[in-house]
Coordinates of C-alpha atoms in Angstrom, one line a residue:
X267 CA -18.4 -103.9 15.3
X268 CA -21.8 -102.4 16.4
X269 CA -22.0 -99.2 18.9
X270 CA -23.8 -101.3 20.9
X271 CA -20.7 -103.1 22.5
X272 CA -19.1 -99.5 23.0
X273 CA -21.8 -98.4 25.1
X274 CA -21.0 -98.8 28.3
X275 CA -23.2 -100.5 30.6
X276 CA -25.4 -99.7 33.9
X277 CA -23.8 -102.3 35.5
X278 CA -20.4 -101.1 34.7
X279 CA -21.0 -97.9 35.8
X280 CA -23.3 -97.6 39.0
X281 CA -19.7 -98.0 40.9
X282 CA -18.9 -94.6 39.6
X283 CA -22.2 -92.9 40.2
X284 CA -22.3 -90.1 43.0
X285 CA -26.0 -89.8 43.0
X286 CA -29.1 -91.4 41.5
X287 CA -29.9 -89.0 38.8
X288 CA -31.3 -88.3 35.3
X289 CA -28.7 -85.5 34.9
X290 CA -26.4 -86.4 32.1
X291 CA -23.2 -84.2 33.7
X292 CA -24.0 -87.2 36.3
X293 CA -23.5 -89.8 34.1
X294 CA -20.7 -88.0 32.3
X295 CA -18.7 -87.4 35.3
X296 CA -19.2 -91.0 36.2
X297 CA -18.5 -91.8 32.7
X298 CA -15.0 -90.4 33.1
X299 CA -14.0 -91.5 36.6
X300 CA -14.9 -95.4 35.0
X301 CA -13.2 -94.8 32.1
X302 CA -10.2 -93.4 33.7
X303 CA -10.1 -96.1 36.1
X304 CA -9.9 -98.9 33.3
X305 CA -8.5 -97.4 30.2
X306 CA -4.8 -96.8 31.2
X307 CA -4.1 -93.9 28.2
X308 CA -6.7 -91.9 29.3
X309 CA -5.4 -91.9 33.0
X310 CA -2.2 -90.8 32.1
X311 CA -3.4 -88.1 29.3
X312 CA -5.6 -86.7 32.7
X313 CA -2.5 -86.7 34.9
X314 CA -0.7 -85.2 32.1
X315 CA -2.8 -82.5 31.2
X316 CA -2.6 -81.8 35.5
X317 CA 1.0 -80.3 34.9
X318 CA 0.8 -78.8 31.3
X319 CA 3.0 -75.0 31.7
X320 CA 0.5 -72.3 30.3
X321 CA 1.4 -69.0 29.8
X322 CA -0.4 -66.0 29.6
X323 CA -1.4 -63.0 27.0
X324 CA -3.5 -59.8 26.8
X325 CA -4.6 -59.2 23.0
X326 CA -6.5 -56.0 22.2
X327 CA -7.5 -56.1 26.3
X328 CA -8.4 -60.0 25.6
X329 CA -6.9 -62.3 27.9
X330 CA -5.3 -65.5 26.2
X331 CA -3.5 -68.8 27.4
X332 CA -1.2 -70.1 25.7
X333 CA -0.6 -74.0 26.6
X334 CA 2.3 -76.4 26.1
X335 CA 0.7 -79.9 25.4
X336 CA 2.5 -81.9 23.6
X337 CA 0.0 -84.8 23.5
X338 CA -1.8 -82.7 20.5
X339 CA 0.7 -83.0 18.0
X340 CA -1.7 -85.9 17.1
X341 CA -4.4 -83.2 16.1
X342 CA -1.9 -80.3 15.4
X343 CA -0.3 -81.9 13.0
X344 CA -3.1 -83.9 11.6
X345 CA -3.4 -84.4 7.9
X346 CA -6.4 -83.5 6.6
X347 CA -6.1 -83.6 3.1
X348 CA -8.3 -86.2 1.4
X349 CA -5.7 -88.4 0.3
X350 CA -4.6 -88.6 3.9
X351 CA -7.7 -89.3 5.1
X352 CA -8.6 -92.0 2.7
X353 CA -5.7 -94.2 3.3
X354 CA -6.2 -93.9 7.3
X355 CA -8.9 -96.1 9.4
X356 CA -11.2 -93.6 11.2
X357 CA -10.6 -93.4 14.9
X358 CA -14.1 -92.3 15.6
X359 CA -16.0 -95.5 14.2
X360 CA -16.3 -98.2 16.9
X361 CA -14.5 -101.2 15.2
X362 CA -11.2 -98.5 15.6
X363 CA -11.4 -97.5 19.0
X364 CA -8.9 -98.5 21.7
X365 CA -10.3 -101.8 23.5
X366 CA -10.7 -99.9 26.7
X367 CA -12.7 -97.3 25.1
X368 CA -16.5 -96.8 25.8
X369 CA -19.2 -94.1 25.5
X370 CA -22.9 -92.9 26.8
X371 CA -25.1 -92.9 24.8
X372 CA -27.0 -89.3 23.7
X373 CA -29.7 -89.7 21.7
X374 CA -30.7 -92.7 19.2
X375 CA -27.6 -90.8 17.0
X376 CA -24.4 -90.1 18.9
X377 CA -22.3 -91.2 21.3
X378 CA -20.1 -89.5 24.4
X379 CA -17.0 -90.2 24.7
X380 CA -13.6 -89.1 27.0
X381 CA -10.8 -87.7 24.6
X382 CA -7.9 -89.1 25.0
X383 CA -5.6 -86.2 24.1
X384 CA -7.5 -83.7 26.8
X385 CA -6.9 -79.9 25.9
X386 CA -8.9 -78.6 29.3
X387 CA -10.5 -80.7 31.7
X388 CA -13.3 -83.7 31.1
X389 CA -12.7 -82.8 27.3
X390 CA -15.3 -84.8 25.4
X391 CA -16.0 -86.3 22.2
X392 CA -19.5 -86.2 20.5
X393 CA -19.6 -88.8 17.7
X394 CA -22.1 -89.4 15.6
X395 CA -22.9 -93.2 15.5
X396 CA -22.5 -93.1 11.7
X397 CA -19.4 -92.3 9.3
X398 CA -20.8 -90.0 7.4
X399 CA -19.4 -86.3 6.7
X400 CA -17.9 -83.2 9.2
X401 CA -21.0 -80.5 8.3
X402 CA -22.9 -78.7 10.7
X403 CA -25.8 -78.3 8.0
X404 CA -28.9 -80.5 9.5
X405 CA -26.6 -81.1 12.6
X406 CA -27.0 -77.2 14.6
X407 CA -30.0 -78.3 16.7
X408 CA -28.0 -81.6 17.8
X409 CA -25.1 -79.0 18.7
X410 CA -27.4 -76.7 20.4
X411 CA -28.9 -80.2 22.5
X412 CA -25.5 -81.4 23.8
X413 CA -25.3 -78.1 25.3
X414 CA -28.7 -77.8 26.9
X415 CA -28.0 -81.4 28.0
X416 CA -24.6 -80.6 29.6
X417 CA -25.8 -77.4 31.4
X418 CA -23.6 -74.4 32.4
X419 CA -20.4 -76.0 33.7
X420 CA -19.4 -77.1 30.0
X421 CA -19.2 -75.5 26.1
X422 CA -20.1 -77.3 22.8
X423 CA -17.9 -77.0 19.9
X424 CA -17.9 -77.3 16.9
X425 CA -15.1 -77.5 14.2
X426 CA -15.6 -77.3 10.0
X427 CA -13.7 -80.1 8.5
X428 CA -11.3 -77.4 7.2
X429 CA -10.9 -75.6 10.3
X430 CA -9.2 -77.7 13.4
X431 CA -11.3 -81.2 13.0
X432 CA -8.8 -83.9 12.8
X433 CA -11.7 -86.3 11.3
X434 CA -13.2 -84.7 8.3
X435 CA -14.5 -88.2 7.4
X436 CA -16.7 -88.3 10.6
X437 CA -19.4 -85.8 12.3
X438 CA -18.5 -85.6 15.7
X439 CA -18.5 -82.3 18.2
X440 CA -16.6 -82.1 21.4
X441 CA -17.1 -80.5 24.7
X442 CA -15.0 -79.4 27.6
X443 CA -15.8 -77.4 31.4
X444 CA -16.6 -73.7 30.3
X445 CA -15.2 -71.8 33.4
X446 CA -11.2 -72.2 31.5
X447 CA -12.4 -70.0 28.3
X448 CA -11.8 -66.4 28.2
X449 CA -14.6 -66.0 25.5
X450 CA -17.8 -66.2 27.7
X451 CA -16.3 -64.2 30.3
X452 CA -15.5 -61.5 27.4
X453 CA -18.7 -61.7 25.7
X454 CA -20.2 -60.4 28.9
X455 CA -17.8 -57.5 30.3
X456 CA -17.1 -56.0 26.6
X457 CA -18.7 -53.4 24.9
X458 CA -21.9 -54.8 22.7
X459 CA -22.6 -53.4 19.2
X460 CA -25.7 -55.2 18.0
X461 CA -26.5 -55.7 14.9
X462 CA -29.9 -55.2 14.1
X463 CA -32.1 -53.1 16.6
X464 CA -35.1 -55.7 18.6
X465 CA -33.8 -58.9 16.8
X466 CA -34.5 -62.2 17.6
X467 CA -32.1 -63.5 18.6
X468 CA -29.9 -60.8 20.0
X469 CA -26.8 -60.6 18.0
X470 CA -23.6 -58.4 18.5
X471 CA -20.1 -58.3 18.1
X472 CA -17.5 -57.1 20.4
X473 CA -15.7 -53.7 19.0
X474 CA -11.6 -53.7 19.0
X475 CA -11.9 -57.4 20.1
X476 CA -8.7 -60.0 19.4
X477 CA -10.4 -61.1 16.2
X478 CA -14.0 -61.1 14.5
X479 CA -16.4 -62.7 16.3
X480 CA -20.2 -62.9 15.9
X481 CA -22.1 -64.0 19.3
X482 CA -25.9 -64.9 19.5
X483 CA -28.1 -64.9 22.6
X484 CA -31.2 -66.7 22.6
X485 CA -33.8 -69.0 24.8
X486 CA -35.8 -70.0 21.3
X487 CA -33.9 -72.9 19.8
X488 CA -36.0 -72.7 16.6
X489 CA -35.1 -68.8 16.2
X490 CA -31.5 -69.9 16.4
X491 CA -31.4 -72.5 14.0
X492 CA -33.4 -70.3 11.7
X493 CA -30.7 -67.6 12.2
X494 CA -27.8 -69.6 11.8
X495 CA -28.8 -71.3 8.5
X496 CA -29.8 -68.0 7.3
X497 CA -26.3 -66.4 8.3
X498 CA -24.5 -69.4 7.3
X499 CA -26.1 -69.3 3.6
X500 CA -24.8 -65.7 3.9
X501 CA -21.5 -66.0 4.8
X502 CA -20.7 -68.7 2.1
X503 CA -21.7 -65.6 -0.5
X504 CA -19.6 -63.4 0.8
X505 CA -16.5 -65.6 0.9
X506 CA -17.6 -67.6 -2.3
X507 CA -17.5 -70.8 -0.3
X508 CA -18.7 -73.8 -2.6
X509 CA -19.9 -75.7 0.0
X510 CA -20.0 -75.1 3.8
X511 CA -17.8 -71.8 4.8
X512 CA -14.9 -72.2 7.0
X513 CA -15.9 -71.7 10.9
X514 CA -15.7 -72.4 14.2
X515 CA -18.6 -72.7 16.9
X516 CA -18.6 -72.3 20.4
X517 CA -21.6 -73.1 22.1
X518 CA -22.6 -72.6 26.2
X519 CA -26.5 -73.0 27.3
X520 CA -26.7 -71.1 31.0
X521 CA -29.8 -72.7 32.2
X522 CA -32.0 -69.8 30.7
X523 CA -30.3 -69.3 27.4
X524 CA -27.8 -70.8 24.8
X525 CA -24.6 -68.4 23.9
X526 CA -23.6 -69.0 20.8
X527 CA -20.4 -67.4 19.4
X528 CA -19.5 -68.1 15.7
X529 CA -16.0 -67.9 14.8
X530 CA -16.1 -66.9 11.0
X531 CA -12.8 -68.4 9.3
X532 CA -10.5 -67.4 5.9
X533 CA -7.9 -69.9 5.9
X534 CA -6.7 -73.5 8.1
X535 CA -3.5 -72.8 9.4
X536 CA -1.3 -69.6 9.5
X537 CA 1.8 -69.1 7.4
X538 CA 4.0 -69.7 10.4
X539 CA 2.6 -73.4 10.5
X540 CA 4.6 -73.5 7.3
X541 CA 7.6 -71.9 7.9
X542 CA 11.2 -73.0 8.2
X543 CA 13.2 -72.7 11.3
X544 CA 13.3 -70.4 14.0
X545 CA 9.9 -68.6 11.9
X546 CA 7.9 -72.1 12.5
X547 CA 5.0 -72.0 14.6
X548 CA 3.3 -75.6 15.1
X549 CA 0.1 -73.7 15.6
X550 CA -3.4 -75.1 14.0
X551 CA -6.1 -72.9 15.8
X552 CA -9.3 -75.0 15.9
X553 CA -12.5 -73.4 18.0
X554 CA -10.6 -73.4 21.4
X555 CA -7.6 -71.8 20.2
X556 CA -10.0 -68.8 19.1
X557 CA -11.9 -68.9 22.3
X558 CA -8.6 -67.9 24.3
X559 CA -6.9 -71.4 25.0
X560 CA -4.3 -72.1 22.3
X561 CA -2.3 -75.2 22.4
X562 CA 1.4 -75.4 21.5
X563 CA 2.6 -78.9 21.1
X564 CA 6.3 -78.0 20.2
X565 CA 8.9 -76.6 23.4
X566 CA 10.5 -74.2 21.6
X567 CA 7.2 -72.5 20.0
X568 CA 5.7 -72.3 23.2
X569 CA 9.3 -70.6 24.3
X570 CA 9.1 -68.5 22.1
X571 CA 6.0 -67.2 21.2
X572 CA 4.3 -63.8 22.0
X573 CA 1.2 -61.7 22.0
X574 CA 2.3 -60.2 18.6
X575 CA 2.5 -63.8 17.1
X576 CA -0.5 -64.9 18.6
X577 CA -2.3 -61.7 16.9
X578 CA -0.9 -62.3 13.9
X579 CA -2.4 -65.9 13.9
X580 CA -5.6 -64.8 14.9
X581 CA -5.7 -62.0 12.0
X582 CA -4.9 -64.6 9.4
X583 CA -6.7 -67.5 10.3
X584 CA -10.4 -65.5 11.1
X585 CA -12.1 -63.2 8.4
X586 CA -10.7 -59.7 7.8
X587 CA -12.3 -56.8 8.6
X588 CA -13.6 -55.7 5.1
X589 CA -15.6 -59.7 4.5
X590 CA -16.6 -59.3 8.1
X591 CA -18.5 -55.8 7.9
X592 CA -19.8 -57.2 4.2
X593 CA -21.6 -60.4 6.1
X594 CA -23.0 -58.3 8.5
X595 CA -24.5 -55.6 6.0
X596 CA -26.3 -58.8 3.9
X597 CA -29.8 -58.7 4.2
X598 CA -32.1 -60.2 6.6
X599 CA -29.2 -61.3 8.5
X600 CA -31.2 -60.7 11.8
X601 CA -34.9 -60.5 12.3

C-alpha cells in the first residue's frame, strides 16, 4: 500500500474546515475533527484523555505533572530492543495502519497524522513516508519546519530511538498544543546563564533547574542547524556515543523565533522501571516526560509516586552534572 491512499482527501475534508485557509493548524484541526468523527479508537482515546487524574509536583522550583494514562502502556512498555522490533510489523508504514487511519500531507516527505494513544491534546504524529531509521542527523531542519509550520499554539519533538521512541525502525516526530508544558513557561521566568557571550544563536542553561537542559533561541534556521550538528558531534565525544548520542528535543517556533531545548540523555529507563514490587515504577521518560508532563500508565505508580521519585528519575535518566559542564566547555560549541 502506497501513502497515497492514506492521504486524506479535499473532498473528505472541506466538511471539517472552519475557514478557507493555507494555514496548516487549519487543516490539522480539521484533520482531527474528521478523523475523530470516523475512526472510532481515536474518539474514544480523545474522550479518554478528557478525564485522565493528573497530579502535581514542584522539583528544584520546577512545576511537574504527573498523569495517569493508562492507554500508554503501549509506548511505556514498548520493546525496543532489535530483536523485538524485527519480529513486529511497523505501525507507522501505511500497509499497517488501522483502516480508519489517514494523514495530511507535509512536504513531498512526511505525513501528519492523529495519535491514537494522545498524551496532551491534538497529539500528533510526524512520519516520514519511508521506513528508514529513528536519527535526527539530516532530519533537524525538517524538525525545525514542522514547527514553523504549526506556529505557536503547538511543540515539536523529537525522540532518539533509545530514548522514548516506540519505533526505532521508522523516522517519525510528534507534536502536541504547547500551552500544557511547563518547559517554555520555565525557560522564560528562570534565571539564564549563557554560554558563550554574543553567540549566535543565544544559548543558556537554567541554574538549579530539575535536570540539565540546554535551550537555544534563534530566528536563523541555518545558524541552528549549524549549531546543533556542531553540539551534537560534541556531545557524542563526551559520552563516547558510537553513533547518535542519547537525547531528547523539544521544539516551539513563536512566530519570530524557534525555541529549541535539547534534553541531553545517559541512559533509557530508570532503575525503578526494573524493579520488583512495591520499588517498581512503570516510568519510561521520553521528551514530554522531561518537559514537565510525565505519564504513569500503572494505578498504583501513579498512587504512589512523589517529587523525590520523580527527581530521582530525572537525575538518572538525563546527563550528570560532571558530562554536562564537560560538553559545554568543548570548543566552538557556540559562535
Amino acid at each position: 500500500m502506497k501513502w497515497e491512499s492514506r492521504i486524506v482527501t479535499d473532498k473528505e475534508l472541506r466538511p471539517f474546515l472552519a475557514q478557507a485557509s493555507t494555514d496548516l493548524t487549519v487543516f490539522v484541526s480539521a484533520l482531527i475533527t474528521q478523523q475523530r468523527a470516523t475512526w472510532p479508537l481515536l474518539r474514544e482515546a480523545v474522550a479518554a484523555l478528557a478525564q485522565v487524574e493528573v497530579r502535581h509536583f514542584e522539583i528544584k522550583g520546577s512545576p511537574v505533572v504527573a498523569q495517569f494514562n493508562p492507554a500508554r502502556i503501549v509506548s511505556t512498555a514498548a520493546k525496543v530492543d532489535a530483536a523485538s522490533i524485527s519480529r513486529r510489523p511497523c505501525f507507522l508504514c501505511p500497509d499497517n495502519l488501522p483502516p480508519e487511519e489517514k494523514g495530511i500531507a507535509f512536504g513531498s516527505d512526511f505525513v501528519i497524522l492523529c495519535n491514537p494513544f494522545p498524551v496532551l491534546p491534538n497529539h500528533l504524529v510526524i512520519a516520514h513516508r519511508e521506513h528508514t531509521p529513528q536519527q535526527i542527523a539530516g532530519n533537524f531542519d525538517a524538525l525545525l519546519d514542522v514547527a514553523a509550520a504549526l506556529g505557536p499554539d503547538y511543540f515539536a519533538l523529537y525522540n532518539g530511538p533509545a530514548c522514548g521512541a516506540s519505533a526505532p525502525d521508522h523516522l517519525h516526530f510528534q507534536a502536541c498544543e504547547s500551552r500544557w508544558l511547563p518547559i517554555f513557561a520555565d525557560a522564560e521566568k528562570r534565571e539564564r546563564r549563557f554560554v558563550a557571550a554574543d553567540s549566535k544563536p543565544e544559548v543558556f542553561t537554567l541554574p538549579g533547574y530539575r535536570l540539565n537542559v540546554l535551550i537555544a533561541r534563534s530566528s536563523d534556521r541555518q545558524a541552528l542547524a549549524e549549531w546543533f550538528a556542531r553540539v551534537t558531534e560534541r556531545l557524542a565525544a563526551v559520552t563516547q556515543a558510537a553513533s547518535e548520542p542519547l537525547l531528547n528535543l523539544v521544539i516551539r517556533h513563536d512566530g519570530a523565533a524557534w525555541t529549541v531545548c535539547f534534553f541531553p540523555r545517559s541512559r533509557h529507563r530508570p532503575a525503578r522501571y526494573f524493579a520488583g514490587d512495591e520499588a517498581r515504577l512503570t516510568i519510561s521518560p521520553a521528551g514530554i516526560d522531561l518537559a514537565g508532563v510525565v505519564v504513569v500508565p500503572e494505578a498504583a505508580h501513579f498512587a504512589r509516586l512523589t517529587a523525590d521519585d520523580l527527581e530521582q528519575i530525572y537525575a538518572e535518566v538525563t546527563l550528570d552534572d560532571l558530562r554536562f559542564a564537560q560538553w559545554l566547555a568543548q570548543p566552538d560549541l557556540c559562535r
